[in-house]
């Protein structure tokens, strides 16, 4: 006996679930459900048959995969959400009753939801995290530029979140400066685009590109749902912390880098952070913890008596590489780990940059130069760009004028306001200094060479600033180096030239003869063209032979040219006859065409007739000129 299939147990009704059904199944609020879906990467789906998915109802609804909702039932964050909900009720009751001591104890024991497991789940390898780092860097930088309190009495974003975003951006830039990994800079309409090469798995570099807005006053809109953006920001901050810890560890540096409070109070961003190297050979009494690698090295040392020293080194190297592959994402350091290196000698920001070795064997672009940033220049932007390519920077805060003792070794002055030659000479005071605009720095980095500073003088019209990437995101640098700045002028008519590539053979012949007759780059002399129109005419042939003799053309070359010109004329003549004789077939063709195609076909035929008439007029004009010369 066949089993009766009940409604809603098969097909779309079983595969999809509405949002209200998901809320009842998970027993959470709508705001918690939205936050959970953002953190887990689950988004609404569009079923093929909405009525079937909604079990016969045509009411509007948002659908999710039933398997995704079932997967959320085992999420540890659900427990944290419920704990936070209970905490909020207890805190509200304590505050309502005036039990301040109990409220303080509850606040100290507030449950905190950690997102570390989500980062490991969504990015199982380090390379995947680097490839998806563009959006996190963009959003974190956006929040770092927001005002701390845009509306009196109403804070949209907590100030500590804004300061944490600024710290993450400074740590990312500090790593880029230390490793000299900045490759390209582009000044766009939305802001400044950067690209660095981060070391991925297997030594293959991963391109990381992000956008930073210009330093203008931010007007925060009030109709933006900052709760959704803050949910994304929580995940992105955790991801960037993981990536930075991995990158700093590979450079044998402590993460997070300590902050110099004095420099931070003076307004330094990247310069307020200090780089601390890890202590590798620590004494046994100082630390009670033993890492896994040290245990494995000790075991290898015990077994080394059975083999040669070379074999031990090879095994140790292979084992270390295997450990690195297994531990692709490690936990962020705890407070105890930071206390172990707290007593390590601090290396200042400037000394690290001075002693930093370039990542490649090539000399850095700006290593021999010292730049002075004028007061109207964004020191946060150009200090990072110049130092990441090996240059030294002196800002207007450090040295108010070029006469200061700190500005003695300045070779370039980056300025963004018009200045006369007399003003520049007066400011230099006998020293030889190159004055440039900020675009010169970006163009030099994109071209990987020092450009001439004449076109970038203060107050001068700048050359076109071209993007180092094409439309698909790949590098267009070889193309830029080949064409240079003239590309900007030639690209205006490039689109118009591409439209005429698919012409017929008859039109190409007509264009060729038209270009020859107009004298742009003539392939044949006028008398030779006239003789090609009628090879049996002895008068035209004699005139063509006299013209070839005057031009120093040999008789064999003349015969070859005459044959080629005759072939070209015969092809153009056939095209003209085909246009005139094919009128009977045009009507039959138009019958099988739509109105749109028929109009396009008429335009093509009109163009062919115009070109054929122009060819015939040019040939007649050339013939008359030859006859006039012969008569003279």
Coordinates of C-alpha atoms in Angstrom, one line a residue:
X1 CA 0.0 0.0 0.0
X2 CA 1.5 3.3 -1.1
X3 CA 2.3 5.8 1.7
X4 CA 0.3 9.0 1.6
X5 CA 2.5 12.0 1.2
X6 CA 1.5 14.8 3.5
X7 CA 1.7 18.5 2.5
X8 CA 4.8 20.4 3.5
X9 CA 7.1 17.3 4.0
X10 CA 8.8 17.4 0.6
X11 CA 10.2 19.8 -1.9
X12 CA 10.4 23.6 -1.4
X13 CA 8.2 23.5 1.7
X14 CA 10.8 21.4 3.5
X15 CA 13.9 23.0 2.1
X16 CA 12.9 26.6 3.0
X17 CA 11.8 28.2 6.2
X18 CA 10.4 31.7 6.8
X19 CA 12.1 34.2 9.1
X20 CA 9.2 34.1 11.7
X21 CA 9.5 30.3 11.8
X22 CA 13.3 30.6 12.3
X23 CA 12.8 33.0 15.2
X24 CA 10.4 30.6 16.9
X25 CA 12.7 27.7 16.3
X26 CA 15.8 29.5 17.7
X27 CA 13.8 31.3 20.4
X28 CA 15.7 34.6 20.0
X29 CA 14.7 38.1 19.1
X30 CA 14.8 39.6 15.6
X31 CA 17.9 41.8 16.4
X32 CA 19.8 38.8 17.7
X33 CA 18.8 36.8 14.7
X34 CA 20.1 39.5 12.3
X35 CA 23.4 39.7 14.2
X36 CA 23.8 35.9 14.2
X37 CA 23.2 35.7 10.4
X38 CA 25.7 38.4 9.8
X39 CA 28.4 36.8 11.9
X40 CA 27.8 33.3 10.4
X41 CA 27.5 34.5 6.8
X42 CA 23.9 33.3 6.4
X43 CA 21.6 35.4 4.2
X44 CA 18.0 35.2 2.8
X45 CA 17.3 33.0 -0.2
X46 CA 14.9 33.4 -3.1
X47 CA 13.0 30.1 -3.8
X48 CA 11.8 29.3 -7.3
X49 CA 8.2 28.9 -6.2
X50 CA 7.5 31.2 -3.2
X51 CA 3.9 29.9 -2.8
X52 CA 5.1 26.3 -2.5
X53 CA 7.9 27.3 -0.1
X54 CA 5.3 29.1 2.0
X55 CA 3.1 26.0 2.0
X56 CA 0.4 27.5 -0.2
X57 CA 0.3 31.0 1.3
X58 CA 1.0 34.0 -1.0
X59 CA 1.8 36.4 1.9
X60 CA 5.2 38.2 1.5
X61 CA 7.9 36.6 3.6
X62 CA 11.7 36.2 3.8
X63 CA 13.0 32.7 3.3
X64 CA 16.1 30.9 4.6
X65 CA 17.5 27.4 4.0
X66 CA 16.1 25.1 6.6
X67 CA 19.6 23.5 6.9
X68 CA 21.1 26.9 7.7
X69 CA 18.7 27.5 10.5
X70 CA 19.3 24.0 11.8
X71 CA 23.0 24.7 11.8
X72 CA 22.4 27.8 13.9
X73 CA 20.9 25.7 16.7
X74 CA 24.4 24.5 17.7
X75 CA 26.1 27.9 17.6
X76 CA 27.8 28.8 20.9
X77 CA 26.8 32.4 20.5
X78 CA 23.2 31.5 21.2
X79 CA 24.2 30.7 24.7
X80 CA 26.0 34.1 25.0
X81 CA 22.9 35.9 23.7
X82 CA 20.7 34.2 26.3
X83 CA 23.1 35.0 29.0
X84 CA 23.3 38.6 28.0
X85 CA 19.5 38.8 28.0
X86 CA 19.4 37.4 31.5
X87 CA 22.1 39.8 32.6
X88 CA 20.2 42.8 31.2
X89 CA 17.1 41.8 33.2
X90 CA 19.0 41.4 36.4
X91 CA 20.8 44.7 35.9
X92 CA 17.6 46.6 35.2
X93 CA 16.0 45.1 38.3
X94 CA 19.0 46.0 40.5
X95 CA 19.0 49.6 39.2
X96 CA 15.3 49.9 39.7
X97 CA 15.6 48.8 43.3
X98 CA 18.6 51.1 43.9
X99 CA 20.9 48.2 44.7
X100 CA 24.1 49.8 43.4
X101 CA 26.6 47.3 44.9
X102 CA 24.7 44.4 43.2
X103 CA 24.6 46.4 39.9
X104 CA 28.3 47.0 40.0
X105 CA 29.0 43.3 40.6
X106 CA 26.8 42.4 37.7
X107 CA 28.5 44.9 35.5
X108 CA 31.9 43.4 36.4
X109 CA 30.6 39.9 35.6
X110 CA 29.0 40.9 32.3
X111 CA 29.1 38.1 29.7
X112 CA 31.3 38.8 26.7
X113 CA 30.8 37.0 23.4
X114 CA 34.1 36.2 21.7
X115 CA 34.2 35.7 17.9
X116 CA 37.5 33.8 17.6
X117 CA 35.9 30.6 16.6
X118 CA 33.9 32.3 13.8
X119 CA 37.2 33.6 12.3
X120 CA 38.7 30.1 12.3
X121 CA 35.5 28.7 10.9
X122 CA 35.0 31.2 8.0
X123 CA 38.7 31.4 7.2
X124 CA 40.4 28.1 7.7
X125 CA 43.6 29.2 6.1
X126 CA 45.7 32.3 6.4
X127 CA 45.6 33.0 2.6
X128 CA 41.8 33.1 2.6
X129 CA 41.8 35.7 5.4
X130 CA 44.3 37.9 3.4
X131 CA 42.2 37.6 0.3
X132 CA 39.1 38.8 2.1
X133 CA 40.9 41.6 4.0
X134 CA 39.8 44.5 1.7
X135 CA 36.3 45.1 3.2
X136 CA 37.5 44.8 6.8
X137 CA 40.2 47.4 6.2
X138 CA 37.8 49.8 4.5
X139 CA 35.2 49.6 7.2
X140 CA 37.7 49.8 10.1
X141 CA 39.3 52.9 8.5
X142 CA 35.8 54.5 8.0
X143 CA 34.9 54.1 11.6
X144 CA 38.4 55.4 12.7
X145 CA 37.6 58.8 11.1
X146 CA 34.1 59.2 12.7
X147 CA 33.6 61.9 15.3
X148 CA 33.4 60.6 18.8
X149 CA 30.2 62.4 19.7
X150 CA 28.5 63.8 16.6
X151 CA 25.2 64.6 18.3
X152 CA 25.1 66.2 21.8
X153 CA 23.6 63.7 24.2
X154 CA 23.4 60.9 21.7
X155 CA 26.4 58.8 20.8
X156 CA 25.9 56.6 17.7
X157 CA 29.3 54.8 17.9
X158 CA 31.1 54.3 21.3
X159 CA 34.3 56.3 21.5
X160 CA 36.3 53.2 22.5
X161 CA 35.3 51.5 19.3
X162 CA 36.5 54.4 17.3
X163 CA 39.9 54.5 19.1
X164 CA 40.2 50.7 18.7
X165 CA 39.7 51.1 14.9
X166 CA 42.3 53.8 14.7
X167 CA 44.8 51.6 16.6
X168 CA 44.2 48.6 14.2
X169 CA 44.8 50.8 11.2
X170 CA 48.0 52.2 12.8
X171 CA 49.2 48.7 13.5
X172 CA 48.5 47.6 9.9
X173 CA 50.5 50.5 8.5
X174 CA 53.3 50.0 10.9
X175 CA 53.7 46.4 9.6
X176 CA 53.6 47.7 6.0
X177 CA 56.4 50.2 6.9
X178 CA 58.5 47.6 8.7
X179 CA 58.3 45.0 5.8
X180 CA 58.5 47.6 3.0
X181 CA 55.5 45.9 1.3
X182 CA 53.7 49.0 -0.2
X183 CA 53.5 48.6 -3.9
X184 CA 51.0 51.0 -5.4
X185 CA 49.2 54.2 -4.4
X186 CA 46.3 55.9 -6.3
X187 CA 44.6 59.1 -5.5
X188 CA 40.9 58.6 -6.5
X189 CA 37.7 60.5 -6.1
X190 CA 36.5 58.4 -3.1
X191 CA 39.9 58.5 -1.4
X192 CA 43.4 57.0 -1.5
X193 CA 43.8 53.4 -2.7
X194 CA 46.7 51.4 -1.3
X195 CA 48.1 48.0 -2.3
X196 CA 50.5 45.9 -0.3
X197 CA 52.0 42.4 -0.8
X198 CA 51.3 40.2 2.2
X199 CA 53.1 36.9 2.6
X200 CA 50.6 34.0 2.2
X201 CA 51.0 30.3 2.5
X202 CA 53.9 28.8 0.6
X203 CA 55.7 32.1 0.2
X204 CA 53.3 33.3 -2.5
X205 CA 52.4 37.0 -1.9
X206 CA 48.8 38.0 -1.6
X207 CA 47.7 41.5 -2.9
X208 CA 45.7 43.4 -0.3
X209 CA 44.1 46.6 -1.5
X210 CA 42.1 49.0 0.6
X211 CA 40.6 52.5 0.5
X212 CA 41.1 55.3 2.9
X213 CA 39.0 58.5 2.8
X214 CA 40.5 61.9 2.7
X215 CA 40.9 63.8 6.0
X216 CA 37.8 65.9 5.9
X217 CA 35.2 66.6 8.5
X218 CA 32.8 63.6 8.6
X219 CA 29.0 64.3 8.6
X220 CA 27.4 61.2 10.0
X221 CA 23.9 60.5 8.6
X222 CA 21.2 59.8 11.1
X223 CA 19.2 57.4 9.0
X224 CA 22.0 54.7 9.0
X225 CA 21.4 51.6 11.0
X226 CA 24.7 51.5 13.0
X227 CA 23.7 48.3 14.7
X228 CA 24.2 46.3 11.5
X229 CA 27.5 48.1 10.8
X230 CA 28.8 47.5 14.3
X231 CA 28.0 43.8 13.9
X232 CA 30.2 43.7 10.8
X233 CA 32.8 45.8 12.6
X234 CA 33.0 43.3 15.5
X235 CA 33.8 40.5 13.1
X236 CA 36.2 42.5 11.1
X237 CA 38.1 43.8 14.1
X238 CA 38.6 40.2 15.3
X239 CA 39.7 39.1 11.8
X240 CA 42.3 42.0 11.5
X241 CA 43.6 41.2 15.0
X242 CA 44.2 37.6 13.9
X243 CA 45.9 38.6 10.7
X244 CA 48.1 41.2 12.4
X245 CA 49.2 38.7 15.1
X246 CA 50.2 36.3 12.4
X247 CA 52.1 38.9 10.4
X248 CA 53.9 40.3 13.5
X249 CA 54.8 36.9 14.7
X250 CA 56.4 36.0 11.4
X251 CA 58.6 39.2 11.7
X252 CA 59.6 38.1 15.3
X253 CA 57.7 41.1 16.8
X254 CA 55.4 41.4 19.7
X255 CA 51.7 42.0 19.1
X256 CA 50.1 44.2 20.0
X257 CA 52.9 46.8 19.9
X258 CA 53.2 49.0 22.9
X259 CA 51.8 52.5 22.7
X260 CA 53.9 55.6 23.6
X261 CA 51.4 57.8 25.5
X262 CA 53.5 60.9 25.1
X263 CA 53.7 60.7 21.3
X264 CA 50.0 59.7 21.2
X265 CA 49.1 62.8 23.2
X266 CA 51.0 64.9 20.6
X267 CA 48.8 63.6 17.8
X268 CA 51.1 60.9 16.4
X269 CA 49.2 58.0 14.8
X270 CA 51.7 55.4 13.4
X271 CA 54.7 57.0 15.1
X272 CA 53.2 56.5 18.6
X273 CA 53.5 52.7 18.4
X274 CA 56.8 50.9 19.3
X275 CA 58.1 47.7 17.8
X276 CA 59.4 45.2 20.3
X277 CA 61.3 42.1 19.2
X278 CA 60.6 38.8 20.8
X279 CA 63.1 37.2 23.1
X280 CA 64.1 33.9 21.5
X281 CA 66.8 32.6 24.0
X282 CA 65.1 33.3 27.3
X283 CA 66.6 31.6 30.4
X284 CA 64.8 28.7 31.9
X285 CA 64.3 30.4 35.2
X286 CA 62.5 33.3 33.7
X287 CA 59.7 31.4 32.1
X288 CA 57.8 28.4 33.3
X289 CA 56.0 27.8 30.0
X290 CA 57.3 25.5 27.3
X291 CA 56.0 25.6 23.8
X292 CA 55.2 22.7 21.6
X293 CA 58.0 23.5 19.2
X294 CA 60.5 23.5 22.0
X295 CA 59.4 20.0 23.1
X296 CA 59.6 18.6 19.6
X297 CA 63.0 20.1 19.1
X298 CA 64.2 18.5 22.4
X299 CA 62.8 15.1 21.2
X300 CA 64.7 15.5 17.9
X301 CA 67.8 16.4 19.8
X302 CA 67.6 13.1 21.7
X303 CA 67.1 11.1 18.6
X304 CA 69.9 12.9 16.7
X305 CA 72.5 10.5 18.1
X306 CA 71.3 7.8 15.8
X307 CA 71.7 9.8 12.6
X308 CA 74.0 12.4 11.1
X309 CA 73.8 16.1 11.8
X310 CA 72.6 16.9 8.3
X311 CA 69.7 14.4 8.6
X312 CA 68.7 16.0 11.9
X313 CA 68.6 19.5 10.4
X314 CA 66.6 18.2 7.5
X315 CA 64.1 16.5 9.8
X316 CA 63.9 19.6 12.0
X317 CA 63.2 21.9 9.1
X318 CA 60.6 19.6 7.7
X319 CA 58.9 19.3 11.1
X320 CA 58.9 23.0 11.6
X321 CA 57.3 23.5 8.2
X322 CA 54.6 20.9 9.1
X323 CA 53.9 22.7 12.4
X324 CA 53.5 25.9 10.5
X325 CA 50.9 24.3 8.2
X326 CA 49.0 22.8 11.1
X327 CA 49.0 26.0 13.2
X328 CA 47.8 28.4 10.5
X329 CA 45.6 30.5 12.8
X330 CA 46.8 30.8 16.4
X331 CA 45.0 32.4 19.3
X332 CA 45.6 36.1 20.0
X333 CA 48.1 36.6 22.8
X334 CA 46.8 36.9 26.4
X335 CA 47.9 39.4 29.0
X336 CA 50.3 36.9 30.5
X337 CA 52.2 36.6 27.2
X338 CA 52.5 40.4 27.0
X339 CA 53.9 40.5 30.5
X340 CA 56.7 38.2 29.5
X341 CA 58.0 40.7 27.0
X342 CA 57.1 43.8 28.8
X343 CA 60.7 44.1 30.1
X344 CA 62.2 43.7 26.6
X345 CA 64.1 46.7 25.3
X346 CA 61.8 49.0 23.3
X347 CA 62.9 50.0 19.8
X348 CA 61.6 53.4 18.7
X349 CA 59.7 53.9 15.5
X350 CA 62.4 55.9 13.8
X351 CA 65.2 53.5 14.7
X352 CA 63.3 50.5 13.4
X353 CA 62.8 52.3 10.1
X354 CA 66.5 53.3 9.9
X355 CA 67.7 49.7 10.6
X356 CA 65.0 47.9 8.6
X357 CA 66.3 45.9 5.7
X358 CA 64.3 45.9 2.5
X359 CA 62.2 42.9 1.7
X360 CA 64.0 42.5 -1.6
X361 CA 67.5 42.8 -2.9
X362 CA 66.7 46.0 -4.7
X363 CA 67.3 49.4 -3.2
X364 CA 64.2 51.1 -1.9
X365 CA 62.8 53.9 -4.1
X366 CA 63.0 56.8 -1.6
X367 CA 65.8 55.5 0.6
X368 CA 68.3 58.3 -0.3
X369 CA 65.8 61.1 0.2
X370 CA 64.5 63.1 3.1
X371 CA 61.0 64.7 2.7
X372 CA 59.6 67.8 4.4
X373 CA 55.8 67.7 4.6
X374 CA 54.3 71.2 4.5
X375 CA 51.5 72.1 7.0
X376 CA 48.7 71.7 4.4
X377 CA 49.8 68.1 3.5
X378 CA 48.1 65.2 5.2
X379 CA 51.0 63.9 7.4
X380 CA 49.1 60.7 8.2
X381 CA 48.9 59.7 4.6
X382 CA 52.2 60.8 3.1
X383 CA 54.3 59.9 6.1
X384 CA 53.1 56.3 5.7
X385 CA 53.6 56.3 1.9
X386 CA 57.1 57.7 2.0
X387 CA 58.4 55.7 5.0
X388 CA 56.9 52.5 3.5
X389 CA 59.2 53.0 0.5
X390 CA 62.3 53.8 2.5
X391 CA 62.3 57.6 2.7
X392 CA 62.7 59.8 5.8
X393 CA 60.0 62.2 6.8
X394 CA 60.0 65.5 8.7
X395 CA 56.6 67.0 9.3
X396 CA 55.7 70.6 10.0
X397 CA 55.0 69.7 13.6
X398 CA 58.5 68.6 14.1
X399 CA 60.2 71.4 12.2
X400 CA 58.0 74.5 11.6
X401 CA 60.3 75.9 8.9
X402 CA 63.2 74.6 6.8
X403 CA 65.6 76.7 9.0
X404 CA 65.1 74.3 11.9
X405 CA 68.0 72.1 12.9
X406 CA 65.9 68.9 12.2
X407 CA 65.4 70.0 8.5
X408 CA 69.1 70.3 7.6
X409 CA 69.2 67.1 5.4
X410 CA 65.9 67.8 3.5
X411 CA 66.1 66.9 -0.2
X412 CA 62.4 67.3 -1.2
X413 CA 59.7 69.5 0.0
X414 CA 56.1 68.2 -0.6
X415 CA 53.8 71.2 -0.8
X416 CA 50.2 71.7 -2.1
X417 CA 49.9 75.4 -2.5
X418 CA 51.2 77.7 -5.3
X419 CA 54.6 79.4 -4.7
X420 CA 56.7 81.6 -6.9
X421 CA 60.4 81.0 -7.7
X422 CA 61.4 83.9 -5.5
X423 CA 59.5 82.5 -2.5
X424 CA 61.1 79.1 -2.9
X425 CA 64.6 80.5 -3.2
X426 CA 64.0 82.6 -0.2
X427 CA 62.9 79.6 1.8
X428 CA 65.8 77.4 0.7
X429 CA 68.4 79.9 1.9
X430 CA 71.1 78.7 -0.4
X431 CA 70.4 74.9 -0.1
X432 CA 69.4 72.8 -3.0
X433 CA 65.9 71.5 -2.4
X434 CA 63.4 69.9 -4.9
X435 CA 59.9 71.2 -4.6
X436 CA 57.1 68.8 -5.7
X437 CA 53.4 68.3 -5.3
X438 CA 52.0 65.2 -3.5
X439 CA 51.1 63.5 -6.8
X440 CA 54.8 63.2 -7.7
X441 CA 55.3 60.7 -4.8
X442 CA 52.4 58.5 -5.9
X443 CA 53.4 58.5 -9.6
X444 CA 57.0 57.6 -8.6
X445 CA 55.8 54.6 -6.6
X446 CA 53.5 53.4 -9.3
X447 CA 56.2 53.7 -12.0
X448 CA 58.9 52.3 -9.7
X449 CA 61.3 55.1 -10.7
X450 CA 62.1 58.6 -9.8
X451 CA 60.3 61.0 -12.3
X452 CA 61.3 64.4 -13.3
X453 CA 60.1 67.1 -10.8
X454 CA 59.7 69.8 -13.4
X455 CA 56.1 68.8 -14.3
X456 CA 55.2 68.6 -10.6
X457 CA 56.4 72.1 -9.5
X458 CA 54.2 74.0 -6.9
X459 CA 51.2 75.7 -8.6
X460 CA 51.8 74.0 -12.0
X461 CA 49.2 72.0 -13.8
X462 CA 49.8 68.4 -13.0
X463 CA 50.0 65.6 -15.6
X464 CA 47.2 62.9 -15.7
X465 CA 47.3 60.6 -12.7
X466 CA 46.6 57.2 -14.1
X467 CA 45.4 54.2 -12.1
X468 CA 47.9 51.3 -11.8
X469 CA 45.1 48.8 -12.2
X470 CA 42.8 48.2 -15.1
X471 CA 39.1 47.5 -14.9
X472 CA 39.4 43.9 -13.8
X473 CA 41.7 44.7 -10.9
X474 CA 44.9 43.4 -12.5
X475 CA 48.0 45.5 -12.8
X476 CA 48.3 47.8 -15.8
X477 CA 51.8 49.0 -15.0
X478 CA 53.7 47.6 -18.1
X479 CA 51.1 49.3 -20.3
X480 CA 51.6 52.6 -18.5
X481 CA 55.4 52.4 -18.7
X482 CA 55.2 51.7 -22.5
X483 CA 52.8 54.6 -23.3
X484 CA 53.5 57.1 -20.6
X485 CA 51.3 60.1 -19.9
X486 CA 50.3 60.3 -23.6
X487 CA 47.8 57.5 -22.9
X488 CA 45.4 60.0 -21.3
X489 CA 45.3 62.0 -24.5
X490 CA 45.0 59.1 -26.9
X491 CA 42.4 57.3 -24.8
X492 CA 39.8 59.9 -25.7
X493 CA 39.5 58.7 -29.2
X494 CA 40.1 55.0 -28.5
X495 CA 36.5 54.2 -28.1
X496 CA 35.6 55.8 -31.5
X497 CA 38.3 53.8 -33.3
X498 CA 37.1 50.5 -31.8
X499 CA 33.6 50.9 -33.4
X500 CA 35.0 50.9 -36.9
X501 CA 37.0 47.6 -36.7
X502 CA 34.3 45.3 -38.2
X503 CA 33.9 46.9 -41.6
X504 CA 33.6 45.0 -44.9
X505 CA 36.4 44.4 -47.3
X506 CA 34.9 46.9 -49.8
X507 CA 34.8 49.7 -47.2
X508 CA 38.5 49.0 -46.2
X509 CA 39.6 49.3 -49.9
X510 CA 37.6 52.6 -50.2
X511 CA 39.2 54.0 -47.0
X512 CA 42.7 53.0 -48.2
X513 CA 42.3 54.8 -51.5
X514 CA 40.7 57.8 -49.8
X515 CA 43.7 58.1 -47.4
X516 CA 46.1 57.8 -50.3
X517 CA 44.4 60.5 -52.4
X518 CA 44.2 62.9 -49.4
X519 CA 48.0 62.8 -49.0
X520 CA 48.2 61.4 -45.5
X521 CA 50.5 58.4 -46.3
X522 CA 50.1 57.9 -50.1
X523 CA 51.0 54.4 -51.2
X524 CA 51.1 55.2 -55.0
X525 CA 51.8 58.4 -57.0
X526 CA 48.8 60.2 -58.6
X527 CA 49.8 59.4 -62.2
X528 CA 50.2 55.7 -61.3
X529 CA 46.7 55.7 -59.8
X530 CA 45.3 57.3 -63.0
X531 CA 47.0 54.7 -65.1
X532 CA 45.6 51.9 -63.0
X533 CA 42.0 53.0 -63.7
X534 CA 42.6 52.3 -67.4
X535 CA 45.7 50.2 -68.1
X536 CA 45.0 50.0 -71.9
X537 CA 45.4 53.8 -72.3
X538 CA 48.9 54.5 -73.5
X539 CA 48.8 58.2 -72.7
X540 CA 48.1 57.6 -69.0
X541 CA 50.8 54.9 -68.9
X542 CA 53.3 57.2 -70.5
X543 CA 52.6 59.9 -67.9
X544 CA 53.0 57.4 -65.1
X545 CA 56.3 56.2 -66.5
X546 CA 57.6 59.8 -66.7
X547 CA 56.5 60.4 -63.1
X548 CA 58.3 57.2 -61.9
X549 CA 61.4 58.3 -63.8
X550 CA 61.4 61.7 -62.0
X551 CA 60.9 59.9 -58.6
X552 CA 63.9 57.6 -59.3
X553 CA 61.8 54.4 -59.4
X554 CA 63.1 51.6 -61.5
X555 CA 61.1 50.0 -64.3
X556 CA 60.6 46.7 -62.5
X557 CA 59.3 48.5 -59.4
X558 CA 57.0 50.6 -61.5
X559 CA 55.5 47.5 -63.2
X560 CA 55.0 45.9 -59.7
X561 CA 53.3 49.0 -58.4
X562 CA 51.1 49.3 -61.5
X563 CA 49.8 45.7 -61.1
X564 CA 49.0 46.3 -57.4
X565 CA 47.2 49.5 -58.1
X566 CA 45.2 47.9 -60.8
X567 CA 44.1 45.1 -58.5
X568 CA 43.1 47.6 -55.8
X569 CA 41.0 49.6 -58.4
X570 CA 39.4 46.5 -59.7
X571 CA 38.3 45.5 -56.2
X572 CA 36.8 48.9 -55.5
X573 CA 35.1 48.9 -58.9
X574 CA 33.5 45.5 -58.1
X575 CA 32.3 46.9 -54.8
X576 CA 30.7 49.9 -56.6
X577 CA 29.0 47.7 -59.1
X578 CA 27.8 45.4 -56.3
X579 CA 26.2 48.3 -54.6
X580 CA 24.5 49.5 -57.7
X581 CA 23.4 46.1 -59.1
X582 CA 22.3 44.7 -55.8
X583 CA 19.3 46.9 -55.3
X584 CA 17.0 44.2 -56.5
X585 CA 18.2 41.8 -53.8
X586 CA 17.9 44.5 -51.1
X587 CA 14.2 44.3 -51.0
X588 CA 14.2 40.5 -50.5
X589 CA 16.7 40.9 -47.7
X590 CA 14.6 43.6 -45.9
X591 CA 11.5 41.4 -46.0
X592 CA 13.1 38.8 -43.7
X593 CA 14.4 41.5 -41.3
X594 CA 12.9 43.2 -38.3
X595 CA 12.3 46.9 -38.3
X596 CA 15.4 47.5 -36.2
X597 CA 17.7 45.4 -38.4
X598 CA 16.2 46.9 -41.6
X599 CA 17.1 50.4 -40.4
X600 CA 20.6 49.3 -39.5
X601 CA 21.0 47.7 -42.9
X602 CA 19.9 50.9 -44.7
X603 CA 22.5 52.9 -42.7
X604 CA 25.2 50.4 -43.7
X605 CA 24.2 50.6 -47.4
X606 CA 24.1 54.4 -47.2
X607 CA 27.6 54.5 -45.8
X608 CA 28.8 52.1 -48.6
X609 CA 27.4 54.4 -51.3
X610 CA 28.9 57.5 -49.8
X611 CA 32.4 55.8 -49.7
X612 CA 32.0 54.5 -53.3
X613 CA 31.1 58.0 -54.5
X614 CA 34.1 59.5 -52.7
X615 CA 36.4 57.0 -54.3
X616 CA 35.1 57.8 -57.8
X617 CA 35.4 61.6 -57.2
X618 CA 39.0 61.2 -56.0
X619 CA 39.9 59.0 -59.1
X620 CA 38.3 61.6 -61.4
X621 CA 40.2 64.4 -59.8
X622 CA 43.5 62.6 -60.0
X623 CA 42.9 61.8 -63.7
X624 CA 42.2 65.4 -64.5
X625 CA 45.4 66.5 -62.7
X626 CA 47.5 64.0 -64.7
X627 CA 46.0 65.1 -68.0
X628 CA 46.7 68.8 -67.1
X629 CA 50.4 68.0 -66.3
X630 CA 50.7 66.0 -69.6
X631 CA 49.3 68.8 -71.6
X632 CA 51.7 71.2 -70.1

